[in-house]
Amino acid sequence: MHRHSGLVFAEHTLAVPLIHGDPDGPRIEIFAREVREADPAAEGRPFLLFLQGGPGHRAPRELPVWLRRAARDYRVVLLDQRGTGRSTPLTRQTLAGIGDPAAHLARFRADAIVADAELLRRHLTGDRPWSVLGQSFGGFCAVTYLSFAPEGLREVVITGGLPGLTATADDVYRAAYPRVLAQNERYFARYPEDEAIARRVVDALREQDARLPGGDRLTPHRFQTLGIGLGSAARFDRLHHLLEEAFAGPELSEVFLRRVDAVISFAEDPLYAVLHEAIYGQGAATGWAAQRVRAEFGAFDLDRDSPVRFTGEMIYPWHFTEDPALAPLAGAADRIAGKADWPALYDPARLAANEVPVAAAIYHDDMYVDRDMSLATAAAIGNLRPWITNEYAHDGLGREERVLDRLLTMVRE
């Protein structure tokens, strides 16, 4: 336990089954950091579990804006979801000794995360229900929680994370590509000079053997994936500032290549790439949906003599041959893309009968999570109050304290 910034931090670890249907089988460890105010009275406050966006991202290590607000009412539990951070992390190094990595990786979706959370809840609370705050993919996990273990929940708050209950991966990407194009138009309207720079970079990458710090090549389509951040509030400016220093004379600058690598490398979160489409799998294979559906949107075609348009939160098969952090996982990723027997992640009947209080922020112009699917899901979950807003981008929770404050007021009403 340690203290700083007026807060107390305690660490919790718990061994859980790798396969929850086989409690006597192999076990992994999950890690969570509890944060509460230093006031002794805070020890008696209820628990709030935070489910991080992703998939495959660890819980925050900094002190996000919303955490201060949450700690006024709760003991906040920051869970490293299985396979991330300090929860038996999955990387090319740790997977090297696993005989069947695809079968192993298939155990790291939302249903398993919820089962882990239930064991952690009982360990921390003595089987009392707790509150849950889910951001983005964490909201998807919260809906899975409501579907299969609502008895563990006191209240649920979701920000930018209401999934389509029956949407396939094809449905998700067919809706996502137009949103990404719209965000490109907003970006280039703000920075029109960047259109010529982006085209110049693509042309240079075709002629130059540009190498990233790890020695791997920056190709035109890898450069195109810099659009992954365009749905966050500050990322327009970040991309612009990256592009404005792209060249040192006729060559791409070293500063640019280092900064690009920091954005596009999956060395820190390979699980995100491997499972990104699998989070939409329910009873059918996803089959590299982002790659297949992209063919329907010619605006992303870099081979045409047309403006460059950045892609968004999409993972493609070539990621696993061009990114050194992902290359050892290529076979496993391909098997996961072809896996057809995914179990259901949501129970529409149980959600319709839900009695747990739920408040959900739906960001009207969200680039990552489809507004119409979110609205349909909000209408399908009983006892849910939606807040539909265009004041914030997808990362609204981390921008202003009043986002969480408003949702807590809603869920308590």
Short mmCIF file of C-alpha atoms in Angstrom, two decimals, residues 6-262:
data_model
loop_
_atom_site.label_atom_id
_atom_site.label_comp_id
_atom_site.label_asym_id
_atom_site.label_seq_id
_atom_site.Cartn_x
_atom_site.Cartn_y
_atom_site.Cartn_z
CA GLY A 6 -4.29 12.58 -1.29
CA LEU A 7 -5.13 9.02 -2.34
CA VAL A 8 -4.37 5.56 -0.96
CA PHE A 9 -3.36 2.80 -3.38
CA ALA A 10 -3.63 -0.90 -2.55
CA GLU A 11 -2.77 -3.84 -4.81
CA HIS A 12 -4.75 -7.06 -5.16
CA THR A 13 -3.86 -10.26 -6.98
CA LEU A 14 -6.05 -13.31 -7.41
CA ALA A 15 -5.57 -16.67 -9.12
CA VAL A 16 -8.49 -17.52 -11.42
CA PRO A 17 -9.20 -20.39 -13.83
CA LEU A 18 -8.00 -19.92 -17.38
CA ILE A 19 -11.23 -21.68 -18.41
CA HIS A 20 -14.03 -20.83 -16.02
CA GLY A 21 -15.89 -23.98 -16.99
CA ASP A 22 -12.90 -25.97 -15.75
CA PRO A 23 -12.13 -24.66 -12.24
CA ASP A 24 -9.60 -27.44 -11.60
CA GLY A 25 -7.64 -26.69 -14.79
CA PRO A 26 -4.80 -24.22 -15.45
CA ARG A 27 -4.91 -20.93 -13.62
CA ILE A 28 -3.81 -17.40 -14.41
CA GLU A 29 -3.42 -14.37 -12.19
CA ILE A 30 -5.39 -11.17 -12.33
CA PHE A 31 -4.20 -7.90 -10.85
CA ALA A 32 -6.20 -4.89 -9.67
CA ARG A 33 -5.20 -1.62 -8.05
CA GLU A 34 -7.64 -0.16 -5.52
CA VAL A 35 -7.73 3.62 -5.18
CA ARG A 36 -9.50 5.48 -2.39
CA GLU A 37 -9.28 8.83 -0.66
CA ALA A 38 -6.93 9.11 2.32
CA ASP A 39 -9.86 10.00 4.59
CA PRO A 40 -10.41 7.02 6.96
CA ALA A 41 -14.13 7.23 6.19
CA ALA A 42 -13.33 6.14 2.62
CA GLU A 43 -12.61 2.61 3.86
CA GLY A 44 -16.34 2.11 4.35
CA ARG A 45 -17.38 3.25 0.86
CA PRO A 46 -18.77 0.84 -1.73
CA PHE A 47 -16.59 -0.53 -4.51
CA LEU A 48 -16.63 0.70 -8.12
CA LEU A 49 -14.99 -1.53 -10.73
CA PHE A 50 -13.54 0.29 -13.74
CA LEU A 51 -13.49 -1.68 -16.99
CA GLN A 52 -10.97 -0.22 -19.43
CA GLY A 53 -11.49 0.24 -23.16
CA GLY A 54 -9.69 -2.00 -25.60
CA PRO A 55 -9.67 -4.93 -25.93
CA GLY A 56 -6.21 -5.70 -24.67
CA HIS A 57 -5.39 -2.49 -22.80
CA ARG A 58 -4.32 -2.42 -19.17
CA ALA A 59 -6.06 -0.20 -16.61
CA PRO A 60 -4.78 3.40 -16.38
CA ARG A 61 -1.59 4.05 -14.41
CA GLU A 62 -2.01 7.81 -14.29
CA LEU A 63 -4.73 9.68 -12.39
CA PRO A 64 -7.44 10.34 -15.00
CA VAL A 65 -9.92 13.15 -14.52
CA TRP A 66 -12.81 10.84 -13.72
CA LEU A 67 -10.90 9.01 -10.96
CA ARG A 68 -10.94 12.00 -8.61
CA ARG A 69 -14.72 12.24 -8.97
CA ALA A 70 -15.24 8.52 -8.51
CA ALA A 71 -13.03 8.39 -5.40
CA ARG A 72 -15.29 10.87 -3.62
CA ASP A 73 -18.00 8.20 -3.48
CA TYR A 74 -16.25 4.86 -3.98
CA ARG A 75 -13.26 2.66 -3.48
CA VAL A 76 -12.26 2.41 -7.14
CA VAL A 77 -10.93 -0.91 -8.48
CA LEU A 78 -8.73 -0.58 -11.59
CA LEU A 79 -8.66 -4.07 -13.07
CA ASP A 80 -5.99 -5.14 -15.52
CA GLN A 81 -8.22 -7.34 -17.66
CA ARG A 82 -6.82 -10.83 -18.18
CA GLY A 83 -3.83 -10.84 -20.51
CA THR A 84 -2.97 -7.16 -19.92
CA GLY A 85 -0.69 -5.21 -17.60
CA ARG A 86 0.11 -7.37 -14.59
CA SER A 87 -2.68 -9.90 -15.18
CA THR A 88 -0.62 -12.77 -16.66
CA PRO A 89 0.15 -10.62 -19.72
CA LEU A 90 -0.04 -12.04 -23.23
CA THR A 91 2.75 -10.97 -25.57
CA ARG A 92 4.83 -12.67 -28.25
CA GLN A 93 7.28 -13.52 -25.44
CA THR A 94 4.81 -15.08 -22.99
CA LEU A 95 2.92 -16.91 -25.75
CA ALA A 96 6.11 -18.51 -27.09
CA GLY A 97 5.83 -21.46 -24.70
CA ILE A 98 2.12 -22.15 -25.25
CA GLY A 99 1.39 -25.12 -27.48
CA ASP A 100 -1.86 -23.86 -28.99
CA PRO A 101 -1.84 -20.06 -28.77
CA ALA A 102 -5.08 -19.63 -30.75
CA ALA A 103 -7.06 -21.81 -28.33
CA HIS A 104 -5.42 -19.96 -25.45
CA LEU A 105 -6.17 -16.50 -26.82
CA ALA A 106 -9.82 -17.40 -27.39
CA ARG A 107 -10.21 -17.45 -23.58
CA PHE A 108 -9.66 -13.70 -23.24
CA ARG A 109 -12.95 -12.16 -24.36
CA ALA A 110 -15.59 -10.26 -22.40
CA ASP A 111 -17.30 -13.37 -20.99
CA ALA A 112 -14.08 -14.48 -19.30
CA ILE A 113 -13.33 -10.93 -18.11
CA VAL A 114 -16.75 -10.81 -16.42
CA ALA A 115 -16.19 -14.20 -14.77
CA ASP A 116 -12.84 -12.91 -13.46
CA ALA A 117 -14.56 -9.79 -12.14
CA GLU A 118 -17.10 -11.88 -10.27
CA LEU A 119 -14.37 -13.81 -8.48
CA LEU A 120 -12.60 -10.55 -7.65
CA ARG A 121 -15.86 -9.03 -6.39
CA ARG A 122 -16.42 -11.90 -3.98
CA HIS A 123 -12.81 -11.69 -2.84
CA LEU A 124 -13.02 -7.96 -2.09
CA THR A 125 -16.61 -7.41 -0.94
CA GLY A 126 -17.67 -10.63 0.75
CA ASP A 127 -20.23 -11.19 -2.04
CA ARG A 128 -21.85 -7.76 -1.85
CA PRO A 129 -22.84 -6.24 -5.24
CA TRP A 130 -20.60 -3.51 -6.58
CA SER A 131 -20.88 -0.71 -9.10
CA VAL A 132 -19.28 -0.85 -12.55
CA LEU A 133 -17.99 1.90 -14.84
CA GLY A 134 -17.27 0.72 -18.38
CA GLN A 135 -15.52 2.85 -21.00
CA SER A 136 -15.74 1.80 -24.69
CA PHE A 137 -14.93 -1.95 -24.80
CA GLY A 138 -15.32 -1.82 -21.03
CA GLY A 139 -18.95 -0.87 -21.71
CA PHE A 140 -19.29 -3.95 -23.93
CA CYS A 141 -18.03 -6.00 -20.96
CA ALA A 142 -20.55 -4.26 -18.69
CA VAL A 143 -23.40 -5.33 -21.01
CA THR A 144 -22.04 -8.89 -20.88
CA TYR A 145 -22.01 -8.53 -17.08
CA LEU A 146 -25.67 -7.45 -17.11
CA SER A 147 -26.44 -10.45 -19.32
CA PHE A 148 -24.84 -13.20 -17.25
CA ALA A 149 -24.14 -11.99 -13.71
CA PRO A 150 -26.48 -9.09 -12.85
CA GLU A 151 -26.72 -10.31 -9.26
CA GLY A 152 -23.20 -8.95 -8.76
CA LEU A 153 -24.15 -5.44 -9.83
CA ARG A 154 -25.44 -2.54 -7.77
CA GLU A 155 -25.43 -0.01 -10.63
CA VAL A 156 -23.73 0.39 -14.00
CA VAL A 157 -22.39 3.44 -15.82
CA ILE A 158 -21.31 3.14 -19.47
CA THR A 159 -19.48 5.73 -21.56
CA GLY A 160 -19.21 5.27 -25.33
CA GLY A 161 -19.66 1.52 -25.00
CA LEU A 162 -23.10 0.18 -25.92
CA PRO A 163 -22.51 -2.64 -28.44
CA GLY A 164 -24.88 -3.91 -31.10
CA LEU A 165 -26.38 -6.95 -29.39
CA THR A 166 -26.67 -8.99 -32.58
CA ALA A 167 -24.33 -7.06 -34.89
CA THR A 168 -21.78 -9.10 -36.80
CA ALA A 169 -18.25 -7.93 -37.45
CA ASP A 170 -19.31 -7.15 -41.03
CA ASP A 171 -22.15 -4.99 -39.70
CA VAL A 172 -19.76 -3.15 -37.40
CA TYR A 173 -17.21 -2.30 -40.09
CA ARG A 174 -19.78 -1.52 -42.76
CA ALA A 175 -21.10 1.14 -40.39
CA ALA A 176 -17.64 2.23 -39.23
CA TYR A 177 -15.96 3.06 -42.53
CA PRO A 178 -18.36 5.91 -43.39
CA ARG A 179 -17.86 7.37 -39.91
CA VAL A 180 -14.10 7.25 -40.38
CA LEU A 181 -14.41 8.98 -43.76
CA ALA A 182 -16.55 11.69 -42.18
CA GLN A 183 -13.88 12.21 -39.52
CA ASN A 184 -11.24 12.48 -42.26
CA GLU A 185 -13.28 15.25 -43.88
CA ARG A 186 -13.47 17.11 -40.57
CA TYR A 187 -9.74 16.72 -40.09
CA PHE A 188 -8.77 17.98 -43.53
CA ALA A 189 -11.27 20.84 -43.23
CA ARG A 190 -9.32 21.97 -40.16
CA TYR A 191 -5.90 21.33 -41.70
CA PRO A 192 -6.33 21.52 -45.51
CA GLU A 193 -2.58 21.74 -46.09
CA ASP A 194 -2.17 18.24 -44.61
CA GLU A 195 -3.86 16.67 -47.63
CA ALA A 196 -0.84 17.43 -49.80
CA ILE A 197 1.56 16.32 -47.07
CA ALA A 198 -0.22 12.98 -46.64
CA ARG A 199 -0.05 12.36 -50.39
CA ARG A 200 3.62 13.30 -50.43
CA VAL A 201 4.32 10.84 -47.58
CA VAL A 202 2.54 8.00 -49.39
CA ASP A 203 4.49 8.73 -52.59
CA ALA A 204 7.76 8.86 -50.63
CA LEU A 205 7.03 5.53 -48.96
CA ARG A 206 6.63 3.94 -52.37
CA GLU A 207 10.05 5.20 -53.45
CA GLN A 208 12.04 5.06 -50.20
CA ASP A 209 12.85 2.15 -47.92
CA ALA A 210 11.78 4.01 -44.77
CA ARG A 211 12.63 2.07 -41.62
CA LEU A 212 11.06 2.49 -38.20
CA PRO A 213 13.24 2.37 -35.04
CA GLY A 214 12.79 -1.40 -34.75
CA GLY A 215 14.06 -1.94 -38.29
CA ASP A 216 10.69 -2.81 -39.83
CA ARG A 217 9.50 -0.96 -42.89
CA LEU A 218 6.91 1.80 -42.90
CA THR A 219 4.63 1.00 -45.83
CA PRO A 220 1.90 3.24 -47.26
CA HIS A 221 -0.91 1.25 -45.69
CA ARG A 222 0.79 1.22 -42.29
CA PHE A 223 1.07 5.00 -42.53
CA GLN A 224 -2.64 5.09 -43.38
CA THR A 225 -3.51 3.52 -40.00
CA LEU A 226 -2.48 6.73 -38.21
CA GLY A 227 -6.18 7.59 -38.38
CA ILE A 228 -6.84 5.25 -35.46
CA GLY A 229 -6.77 8.23 -33.11
CA LEU A 230 -8.99 10.62 -35.06
CA GLY A 231 -12.00 9.82 -32.90
CA SER A 232 -10.47 11.30 -29.75
CA ALA A 233 -10.73 14.94 -28.82
CA ALA A 234 -7.06 15.91 -29.07
CA ARG A 235 -5.91 13.63 -31.89
CA PHE A 236 -6.59 16.04 -34.78
CA ASP A 237 -3.87 18.29 -33.43
CA ARG A 238 -1.52 15.39 -32.70
CA LEU A 239 -1.74 14.03 -36.21
CA HIS A 240 -1.26 17.49 -37.67
CA HIS A 241 1.83 18.14 -35.57
CA LEU A 242 3.22 14.78 -36.64
CA LEU A 243 2.68 15.50 -40.34
CA GLU A 244 4.13 19.00 -40.22
CA GLU A 245 7.54 17.52 -39.35
CA ALA A 246 7.33 14.61 -41.77
CA PHE A 247 10.21 15.60 -44.02
CA ALA A 248 13.87 16.47 -43.65
CA GLY A 249 14.51 17.72 -47.16
CA PRO A 250 13.33 15.07 -49.65
CA GLU A 251 13.49 12.26 -47.07
CA LEU A 252 11.15 11.33 -44.28
CA SER A 253 12.54 12.70 -41.03
CA GLU A 254 13.80 10.53 -38.19
CA VAL A 255 11.58 12.45 -35.77
CA PHE A 256 8.55 11.58 -37.88
CA LEU A 257 9.46 7.89 -38.12
CA ARG A 258 9.96 7.60 -34.37
CA ARG A 259 6.64 9.26 -33.63
CA VAL A 260 4.81 7.13 -36.19
CA ASP A 261 6.23 3.98 -34.62
CA ALA A 262 4.87 5.02 -31.22
#
